[in-house]
PDB file of C-alpha atoms in Angstrom:
ATOM      1  CA  UNK A   1     124.446 164.961  33.966  1.00  0.00           C
ATOM      2  CA  UNK A   2     127.163 162.699  35.384  1.00  0.00           C
ATOM      3  CA  UNK A   3     126.307 160.108  38.029  1.00  0.00           C
ATOM      4  CA  UNK A   4     123.633 161.688  40.251  1.00  0.00           C
ATOM      5  CA  UNK A   5     124.250 162.516  43.876  1.00  0.00           C
ATOM      6  CA  UNK A   6     120.792 161.295  44.907  1.00  0.00           C
ATOM      7  CA  UNK A   7     118.153 159.524  42.848  1.00  0.00           C
ATOM      8  CA  UNK A   8     115.044 157.387  42.768  1.00  0.00           C
ATOM      9  CA  UNK A   9     114.972 154.651  40.153  1.00  0.00           C
ATOM     10  CA  UNK A  10     111.498 153.287  39.308  1.00  0.00           C
ATOM     11  CA  UNK A  11     110.535 153.733  42.968  1.00  0.00           C
ATOM     12  CA  UNK A  12     107.252 152.580  44.478  1.00  0.00           C
ATOM     13  CA  UNK A  13     106.124 153.799  47.911  1.00  0.00           C
ATOM     14  CA  UNK A  14     103.115 153.085  50.095  1.00  0.00           C
ATOM     15  CA  UNK A  15     101.209 154.544  53.011  1.00  0.00           C
ATOM     16  CA  UNK A  16      99.856 151.394  54.587  1.00  0.00           C
ATOM     17  CA  UNK A  17      98.067 149.503  51.811  1.00  0.00           C
ATOM     18  CA  UNK A  18      97.718 152.587  49.601  1.00  0.00           C
ATOM     19  CA  UNK A  19     100.308 153.025  46.871  1.00  0.00           C
ATOM     20  CA  UNK A  20     101.487 156.647  46.642  1.00  0.00           C
ATOM     21  CA  UNK A  21     104.398 156.411  44.176  1.00  0.00           C
ATOM     22  CA  UNK A  22     104.267 154.379  40.972  1.00  0.00           C
ATOM     23  CA  UNK A  23     107.641 153.760  39.349  1.00  0.00           C
ATOM     24  CA  UNK A  24     109.038 157.238  39.989  1.00  0.00           C
ATOM     25  CA  UNK A  25     112.486 158.032  38.591  1.00  0.00           C
ATOM     26  CA  UNK A  26     114.217 161.330  39.309  1.00  0.00           C
ATOM     27  CA  UNK A  27     117.799 162.425  39.878  1.00  0.00           C
ATOM     28  CA  UNK A  28     119.683 165.270  41.540  1.00  0.00           C
ATOM     29  CA  UNK A  29     123.228 166.090  40.526  1.00  0.00           C
ATOM     30  CA  UNK A  30     125.855 167.750  42.705  1.00  0.00           C
ATOM     31  CA  UNK A  31     125.538 171.556  42.822  1.00  0.00           C
ATOM     32  CA  UNK A  32     122.176 171.418  41.053  1.00  0.00           C
ATOM     33  CA  UNK A  33     118.766 172.940  41.841  1.00  0.00           C
ATOM     34  CA  UNK A  34     115.948 170.637  40.768  1.00  0.00           C
ATOM     35  CA  UNK A  35     112.256 171.546  41.039  1.00  0.00           C
ATOM     36  CA  UNK A  36     109.542 169.012  41.797  1.00  0.00           C
ATOM     37  CA  UNK A  37     106.161 170.504  40.914  1.00  0.00           C
ATOM     38  CA  UNK A  38     102.572 169.323  40.897  1.00  0.00           C
ATOM     39  CA  UNK A  39      99.113 169.840  42.274  1.00  0.00           C
ATOM     40  CA  UNK A  40      98.086 168.970  45.827  1.00  0.00           C
ATOM     41  CA  UNK A  41      98.180 165.205  46.255  1.00  0.00           C
ATOM     42  CA  UNK A  42     100.365 164.661  43.197  1.00  0.00           C
ATOM     43  CA  UNK A  43     103.037 162.794  45.178  1.00  0.00           C
ATOM     44  CA  UNK A  44     105.683 165.507  45.627  1.00  0.00           C
ATOM     45  CA  UNK A  45     106.008 165.211  49.410  1.00  0.00           C
ATOM     46  CA  UNK A  46     105.937 161.426  49.163  1.00  0.00           C
ATOM     47  CA  UNK A  47     108.802 161.567  46.667  1.00  0.00           C
ATOM     48  CA  UNK A  48     111.069 163.625  48.903  1.00  0.00           C
ATOM     49  CA  UNK A  49     110.124 161.566  51.966  1.00  0.00           C
ATOM     50  CA  UNK A  50     111.277 158.562  49.952  1.00  0.00           C
ATOM     51  CA  UNK A  51     114.461 160.352  48.899  1.00  0.00           C
ATOM     52  CA  UNK A  52     115.414 161.072  52.530  1.00  0.00           C
ATOM     53  CA  UNK A  53     114.463 157.640  53.893  1.00  0.00           C
ATOM     54  CA  UNK A  54     111.302 158.506  55.815  1.00  0.00           C
ATOM     55  CA  UNK A  55     109.469 156.159  53.442  1.00  0.00           C
ATOM     56  CA  UNK A  56     111.039 152.958  52.181  1.00  0.00           C
ATOM     57  CA  UNK A  57     111.244 151.950  48.548  1.00  0.00           C
ATOM     58  CA  UNK A  58     108.718 149.131  48.237  1.00  0.00           C
ATOM     59  CA  UNK A  59     109.883 148.683  44.665  1.00  0.00           C
ATOM     60  CA  UNK A  60     112.701 150.169  42.635  1.00  0.00           C
ATOM     61  CA  UNK A  61     115.744 151.754  44.278  1.00  0.00           C
ATOM     62  CA  UNK A  62     117.079 154.797  46.058  1.00  0.00           C
ATOM     63  CA  UNK A  63     120.604 155.667  44.935  1.00  0.00           C
ATOM     64  CA  UNK A  64     123.222 157.741  46.754  1.00  0.00           C
ATOM     65  CA  UNK A  65     126.436 158.490  44.875  1.00  0.00           C
ATOM     66  CA  UNK A  66     125.391 155.814  42.398  1.00  0.00           C
ATOM     67  CA  UNK A  67     125.196 153.086  45.058  1.00  0.00           C
ATOM     68  CA  UNK A  68     122.025 151.344  46.194  1.00  0.00           C
ATOM     69  CA  UNK A  69     120.807 153.011  49.399  1.00  0.00           C
ATOM     70  CA  UNK A  70     117.290 151.568  49.332  1.00  0.00           C
ATOM     71  CA  UNK A  71     117.593 150.141  52.847  1.00  0.00           C
ATOM     72  CA  UNK A  72     119.160 153.229  54.412  1.00  0.00           C
ATOM     73  CA  UNK A  73     117.014 154.995  56.992  1.00  0.00           C
ATOM     74  CA  UNK A  74     116.700 158.750  57.528  1.00  0.00           C
ATOM     75  CA  UNK A  75     119.459 158.885  60.162  1.00  0.00           C
ATOM     76  CA  UNK A  76     121.979 157.175  57.895  1.00  0.00           C
ATOM     77  CA  UNK A  77     121.036 159.345  54.943  1.00  0.00           C
ATOM     78  CA  UNK A  78     121.290 162.487  57.073  1.00  0.00           C
ATOM     79  CA  UNK A  79     124.771 161.468  58.195  1.00  0.00           C
ATOM     80  CA  UNK A  80     125.608 161.005  54.499  1.00  0.00           C
ATOM     81  CA  UNK A  81     124.498 164.574  53.790  1.00  0.00           C
ATOM     82  CA  UNK A  82     120.769 164.461  52.954  1.00  0.00           C
ATOM     83  CA  UNK A  83     118.705 167.062  54.867  1.00  0.00           C
ATOM     84  CA  UNK A  84     114.954 167.675  54.758  1.00  0.00           C
ATOM     85  CA  UNK A  85     113.010 170.843  55.597  1.00  0.00           C
ATOM     86  CA  UNK A  86     109.411 169.575  55.951  1.00  0.00           C
ATOM     87  CA  UNK A  87     106.389 171.624  55.014  1.00  0.00           C
ATOM     88  CA  UNK A  88     105.325 171.948  58.670  1.00  0.00           C
ATOM     89  CA  UNK A  89     108.750 173.381  59.672  1.00  0.00           C
ATOM     90  CA  UNK A  90     108.811 171.614  63.079  1.00  0.00           C
ATOM     91  CA  UNK A  91     110.290 174.526  65.029  1.00  0.00           C
ATOM     92  CA  UNK A  92     110.451 173.828  68.766  1.00  0.00           C
ATOM     93  CA  UNK A  93     107.932 176.309  70.218  1.00  0.00           C
ATOM     94  CA  UNK A  94     109.489 176.702  73.680  1.00  0.00           C
ATOM     95  CA  UNK A  95     113.086 177.078  72.480  1.00  0.00           C
ATOM     96  CA  UNK A  96     114.596 180.344  71.286  1.00  0.00           C
ATOM     97  CA  UNK A  97     115.753 180.865  67.726  1.00  0.00           C
ATOM     98  CA  UNK A  98     119.349 180.281  68.753  1.00  0.00           C
ATOM     99  CA  UNK A  99     118.490 177.175  70.769  1.00  0.00           C
ATOM    100  CA  UNK A 100     116.577 175.752  67.801  1.00  0.00           C
ATOM    101  CA  UNK A 101     119.613 176.315  65.597  1.00  0.00           C
ATOM    102  CA  UNK A 102     122.116 174.939  68.104  1.00  0.00           C
ATOM    103  CA  UNK A 103     120.087 171.737  68.339  1.00  0.00           C
ATOM    104  CA  UNK A 104     121.200 170.941  64.801  1.00  0.00           C
ATOM    105  CA  UNK A 105     124.852 171.501  65.696  1.00  0.00           C
ATOM    106  CA  UNK A 106     124.590 169.181  68.709  1.00  0.00           C
ATOM    107  CA  UNK A 107     122.814 166.489  66.688  1.00  0.00           C
ATOM    108  CA  UNK A 108     125.400 166.717  63.923  1.00  0.00           C
ATOM    109  CA  UNK A 109     128.322 166.316  66.337  1.00  0.00           C
ATOM    110  CA  UNK A 110     126.716 163.339  68.094  1.00  0.00           C
ATOM    111  CA  UNK A 111     125.828 161.623  64.841  1.00  0.00           C
ATOM    112  CA  UNK A 112     129.200 162.245  63.250  1.00  0.00           C
ATOM    113  CA  UNK A 113     127.589 164.037  60.338  1.00  0.00           C
ATOM    114  CA  UNK A 114     129.461 165.670  57.455  1.00  0.00           C
ATOM    115  CA  UNK A 115     131.745 168.596  58.179  1.00  0.00           C
ATOM    116  CA  UNK A 116     131.362 171.775  56.190  1.00  0.00           C
ATOM    117  CA  UNK A 117     131.427 175.537  56.186  1.00  0.00           C
ATOM    118  CA  UNK A 118     127.982 176.296  57.634  1.00  0.00           C
ATOM    119  CA  UNK A 119     128.102 177.851  61.095  1.00  0.00           C
ATOM    120  CA  UNK A 120     125.696 179.759  63.303  1.00  0.00           C
ATOM    121  CA  UNK A 121     127.277 183.007  62.095  1.00  0.00           C
ATOM    122  CA  UNK A 122     126.794 181.939  58.468  1.00  0.00           C
ATOM    123  CA  UNK A 123     123.097 181.255  59.107  1.00  0.00           C
ATOM    124  CA  UNK A 124     122.677 184.688  60.720  1.00  0.00           C
ATOM    125  CA  UNK A 125     124.367 186.236  57.682  1.00  0.00           C
ATOM    126  CA  UNK A 126     121.983 184.314  55.409  1.00  0.00           C
ATOM    127  CA  UNK A 127     118.957 185.360  57.481  1.00  0.00           C
ATOM    128  CA  UNK A 128     119.706 188.670  59.279  1.00  0.00           C
ATOM    129  CA  UNK A 129     116.186 188.633  60.713  1.00  0.00           C
ATOM    130  CA  UNK A 130     117.111 185.583  62.789  1.00  0.00           C
ATOM    131  CA  UNK A 131     120.062 187.436  64.304  1.00  0.00           C
ATOM    132  CA  UNK A 132     117.633 190.140  65.402  1.00  0.00           C
ATOM    133  CA  UNK A 133     115.227 187.542  66.804  1.00  0.00           C
ATOM    134  CA  UNK A 134     117.743 185.101  68.279  1.00  0.00           C
ATOM    135  CA  UNK A 135     116.218 185.344  71.775  1.00  0.00           C
ATOM    136  CA  UNK A 136     112.598 184.975  70.597  1.00  0.00           C
ATOM    137  CA  UNK A 137     110.888 181.661  71.270  1.00  0.00           C
ATOM    138  CA  UNK A 138     109.622 179.532  68.414  1.00  0.00           C
ATOM    139  CA  UNK A 139     105.965 180.107  69.277  1.00  0.00           C
ATOM    140  CA  UNK A 140     106.461 183.877  68.881  1.00  0.00           C
ATOM    141  CA  UNK A 141     107.837 183.674  65.347  1.00  0.00           C
ATOM    142  CA  UNK A 142     105.983 184.527  62.144  1.00  0.00           C
ATOM    143  CA  UNK A 143     105.596 181.892  59.445  1.00  0.00           C
ATOM    144  CA  UNK A 144     108.474 183.373  57.490  1.00  0.00           C
ATOM    145  CA  UNK A 145     110.732 183.432  60.547  1.00  0.00           C
ATOM    146  CA  UNK A 146     109.877 179.813  61.319  1.00  0.00           C
ATOM    147  CA  UNK A 147     110.800 178.856  57.774  1.00  0.00           C
ATOM    148  CA  UNK A 148     114.126 180.651  58.151  1.00  0.00           C
ATOM    149  CA  UNK A 149     114.814 178.709  61.355  1.00  0.00           C
ATOM    150  CA  UNK A 150     113.896 175.412  59.672  1.00  0.00           C
ATOM    151  CA  UNK A 151     116.206 176.080  56.717  1.00  0.00           C
ATOM    152  CA  UNK A 152     118.966 177.408  58.962  1.00  0.00           C
ATOM    153  CA  UNK A 153     118.763 174.302  61.123  1.00  0.00           C
ATOM    154  CA  UNK A 154     119.004 172.067  58.048  1.00  0.00           C
ATOM    155  CA  UNK A 155     122.057 173.791  56.565  1.00  0.00           C
ATOM    156  CA  UNK A 156     123.816 173.601  59.945  1.00  0.00           C
ATOM    157  CA  UNK A 157     123.915 169.852  59.279  1.00  0.00           C
ATOM    158  CA  UNK A 158     126.218 170.815  56.369  1.00  0.00           C
ATOM    159  CA  UNK A 159     124.206 168.814  53.826  1.00  0.00           C
ATOM    160  CA  UNK A 160     125.272 167.825  50.366  1.00  0.00           C
ATOM    161  CA  UNK A 161     121.645 167.909  49.224  1.00  0.00           C
ATOM    162  CA  UNK A 162     118.827 169.932  50.787  1.00  0.00           C
ATOM    163  CA  UNK A 163     115.195 168.882  50.279  1.00  0.00           C
ATOM    164  CA  UNK A 164     112.774 171.807  50.662  1.00  0.00           C
ATOM    165  CA  UNK A 165     109.066 170.978  50.877  1.00  0.00           C
ATOM    166  CA  UNK A 166     106.935 174.023  49.940  1.00  0.00           C
ATOM    167  CA  UNK A 167     109.391 176.564  51.431  1.00  0.00           C
ATOM    168  CA  UNK A 168     107.401 179.627  50.321  1.00  0.00           C
ATOM    169  CA  UNK A 169     103.863 178.394  51.004  1.00  0.00           C
ATOM    170  CA  UNK A 170     101.773 181.006  52.826  1.00  0.00           C
ATOM    171  CA  UNK A 171     104.541 183.611  52.924  1.00  0.00           C
ATOM    172  CA  UNK A 172     104.144 187.286  52.036  1.00  0.00           C
ATOM    173  CA  UNK A 173     105.569 188.331  48.629  1.00  0.00           C
ATOM    174  CA  UNK A 174     108.493 190.254  50.141  1.00  0.00           C
ATOM    175  CA  UNK A 175     109.392 187.276  52.327  1.00  0.00           C
ATOM    176  CA  UNK A 176     109.197 185.017  49.274  1.00  0.00           C
ATOM    177  CA  UNK A 177     111.782 187.195  47.542  1.00  0.00           C
ATOM    178  CA  UNK A 178     114.055 186.945  50.582  1.00  0.00           C
ATOM    179  CA  UNK A 179     113.591 183.179  50.605  1.00  0.00           C
ATOM    180  CA  UNK A 180     114.487 182.927  46.908  1.00  0.00           C
ATOM    181  CA  UNK A 181     117.681 184.900  47.556  1.00  0.00           C
ATOM    182  CA  UNK A 182     118.570 182.684  50.517  1.00  0.00           C
ATOM    183  CA  UNK A 183     117.986 179.434  48.599  1.00  0.00           C
ATOM    184  CA  UNK A 184     120.104 180.789  45.741  1.00  0.00           C
ATOM    185  CA  UNK A 185     122.928 181.540  48.203  1.00  0.00           C
ATOM    186  CA  UNK A 186     122.703 178.023  49.640  1.00  0.00           C
ATOM    187  CA  UNK A 187     122.912 176.536  46.150  1.00  0.00           C
ATOM    188  CA  UNK A 188     125.850 178.771  45.256  1.00  0.00           C
ATOM    189  CA  UNK A 189     127.679 177.472  48.335  1.00  0.00           C
ATOM    190  CA  UNK A 190     127.738 174.031  46.691  1.00  0.00           C
ATOM    191  CA  UNK A 191     124.633 172.413  48.175  1.00  0.00           C
ATOM    192  CA  UNK A 192     122.322 170.594  45.758  1.00  0.00           C
ATOM    193  CA  UNK A 193     118.692 171.605  46.292  1.00  0.00           C
ATOM    194  CA  UNK A 194     115.408 169.843  45.588  1.00  0.00           C
ATOM    195  CA  UNK A 195     112.626 172.415  45.607  1.00  0.00           C
ATOM    196  CA  UNK A 196     109.046 171.187  45.984  1.00  0.00           C
ATOM    197  CA  UNK A 197     106.425 173.708  44.866  1.00  0.00           C
ATOM    198  CA  UNK A 198     102.892 173.729  43.487  1.00  0.00           C
ATOM    199  CA  UNK A 199     103.497 176.509  40.971  1.00  0.00           C
ATOM    200  CA  UNK A 200     106.290 177.627  38.685  1.00  0.00           C
ATOM    201  CA  UNK A 201     107.155 181.089  39.971  1.00  0.00           C
ATOM    202  CA  UNK A 202     109.749 180.137  42.570  1.00  0.00           C
ATOM    203  CA  UNK A 203     111.197 177.147  40.653  1.00  0.00           C
ATOM    204  CA  UNK A 204     111.642 179.257  37.527  1.00  0.00           C
ATOM    205  CA  UNK A 205     113.780 181.685  39.531  1.00  0.00           C
ATOM    206  CA  UNK A 206     116.066 178.973  40.867  1.00  0.00           C
ATOM    207  CA  UNK A 207     115.978 175.600  39.116  1.00  0.00           C
ATOM    208  CA  UNK A 208     117.809 174.283  36.087  1.00  0.00           C
ATOM    209  CA  UNK A 209     115.730 171.115  35.734  1.00  0.00           C
ATOM    210  CA  UNK A 210     112.068 170.426  36.429  1.00  0.00           C
ATOM    211  CA  UNK A 211     109.859 167.435  37.169  1.00  0.00           C
ATOM    212  CA  UNK A 212     106.057 167.564  37.211  1.00  0.00           C
ATOM    213  CA  UNK A 213     104.156 164.899  39.150  1.00  0.00           C
ATOM    214  CA  UNK A 214     100.566 163.744  38.938  1.00  0.00           C
ATOM    215  CA  UNK A 215      98.891 160.826  40.735  1.00  0.00           C
ATOM    216  CA  UNK A 216     102.159 159.494  42.063  1.00  0.00           C
ATOM    217  CA  UNK A 217     104.014 159.468  38.745  1.00  0.00           C
ATOM    218  CA  UNK A 218     106.382 161.784  36.892  1.00  0.00           C
ATOM    219  CA  UNK A 219     104.334 163.044  33.961  1.00  0.00           C
ATOM    220  CA  UNK A 220     106.743 165.667  32.576  1.00  0.00           C
ATOM    221  CA  UNK A 221     110.433 166.526  32.935  1.00  0.00           C
ATOM    222  CA  UNK A 222     112.887 168.840  31.254  1.00  0.00           C
ATOM    223  CA  UNK A 223     115.342 171.695  31.574  1.00  0.00           C
ATOM    224  CA  UNK A 224     114.600 175.429  31.436  1.00  0.00           C
ATOM    225  CA  UNK A 225     114.564 175.479  27.638  1.00  0.00           C
ATOM    226  CA  UNK A 226     112.128 172.562  27.497  1.00  0.00           C
ATOM    227  CA  UNK A 227     109.924 174.269  30.089  1.00  0.00           C
ATOM    228  CA  UNK A 228     109.789 177.449  28.024  1.00  0.00           C
ATOM    229  CA  UNK A 229     108.942 175.480  24.888  1.00  0.00           C
ATOM    230  CA  UNK A 230     106.227 173.419  26.609  1.00  0.00           C
ATOM    231  CA  UNK A 231     104.899 176.012  29.030  1.00  0.00           C
ATOM    232  CA  UNK A 232     101.228 175.577  28.084  1.00  0.00           C
ATOM    233  CA  UNK A 233     101.302 171.841  28.784  1.00  0.00           C
ATOM    234  CA  UNK A 234     103.113 172.309  32.106  1.00  0.00           C
ATOM    235  CA  UNK A 235     100.630 174.978  33.177  1.00  0.00           C
ATOM    236  CA  UNK A 236      97.802 172.585  32.314  1.00  0.00           C
ATOM    237  CA  UNK A 237      99.361 169.871  34.462  1.00  0.00           C
ATOM    238  CA  UNK A 238      99.715 172.274  37.385  1.00  0.00           C
ATOM    239  CA  UNK A 239      96.219 173.744  37.087  1.00  0.00           C
ATOM    240  CA  UNK A 240      93.858 172.956  39.946  1.00  0.00           C
TER     241      UNK A 240
END
């Protein structure tokens, strides 16, 4: 891989006095799908919160385009093209689907965020169900529909890298297949994707490189060929 688009280099992170990341190094290249896997509490969410600036690097560095961005906050990183879809989705319950999506467009214009090809029409093409439900309020949406809104809102920021925290958790199998297809389309549009998941099924369908975390460290990494060759060990690391 050439110089990564976004990376952590020996990063430490804390919640209060409790250390949650211990010297974590990982990298995401342009136009790449990278999977970050691990059991509950392994440090996956902490890692992507550190990548997007919600947590500071107490040690080590955060790199953006090869430059030190350790002091950059989430607003600056979002303006630079880093977007997060959190595991709780954060859909506004009293706003309609379309109002939720337009909020991202307004925020992007005010912040002077990156310009790109993603539009409201492109999001509706990606998720036809949202076009059907555009007048429905957030509180009336299913879990899958809320996830579509959250992802649609993030891509309307025209990100260079999209961080997805457990995007298929709790979704029905058919909805998971739709979500895989949508994430693949986003990646094919030129957006780098970091996919956080507890198991291998979704990452195997999408990612070219894989990291496994345990107790706040990266304990395994490799490409698809390495994963296939070391599948028993990776399954052991992911076992509850």
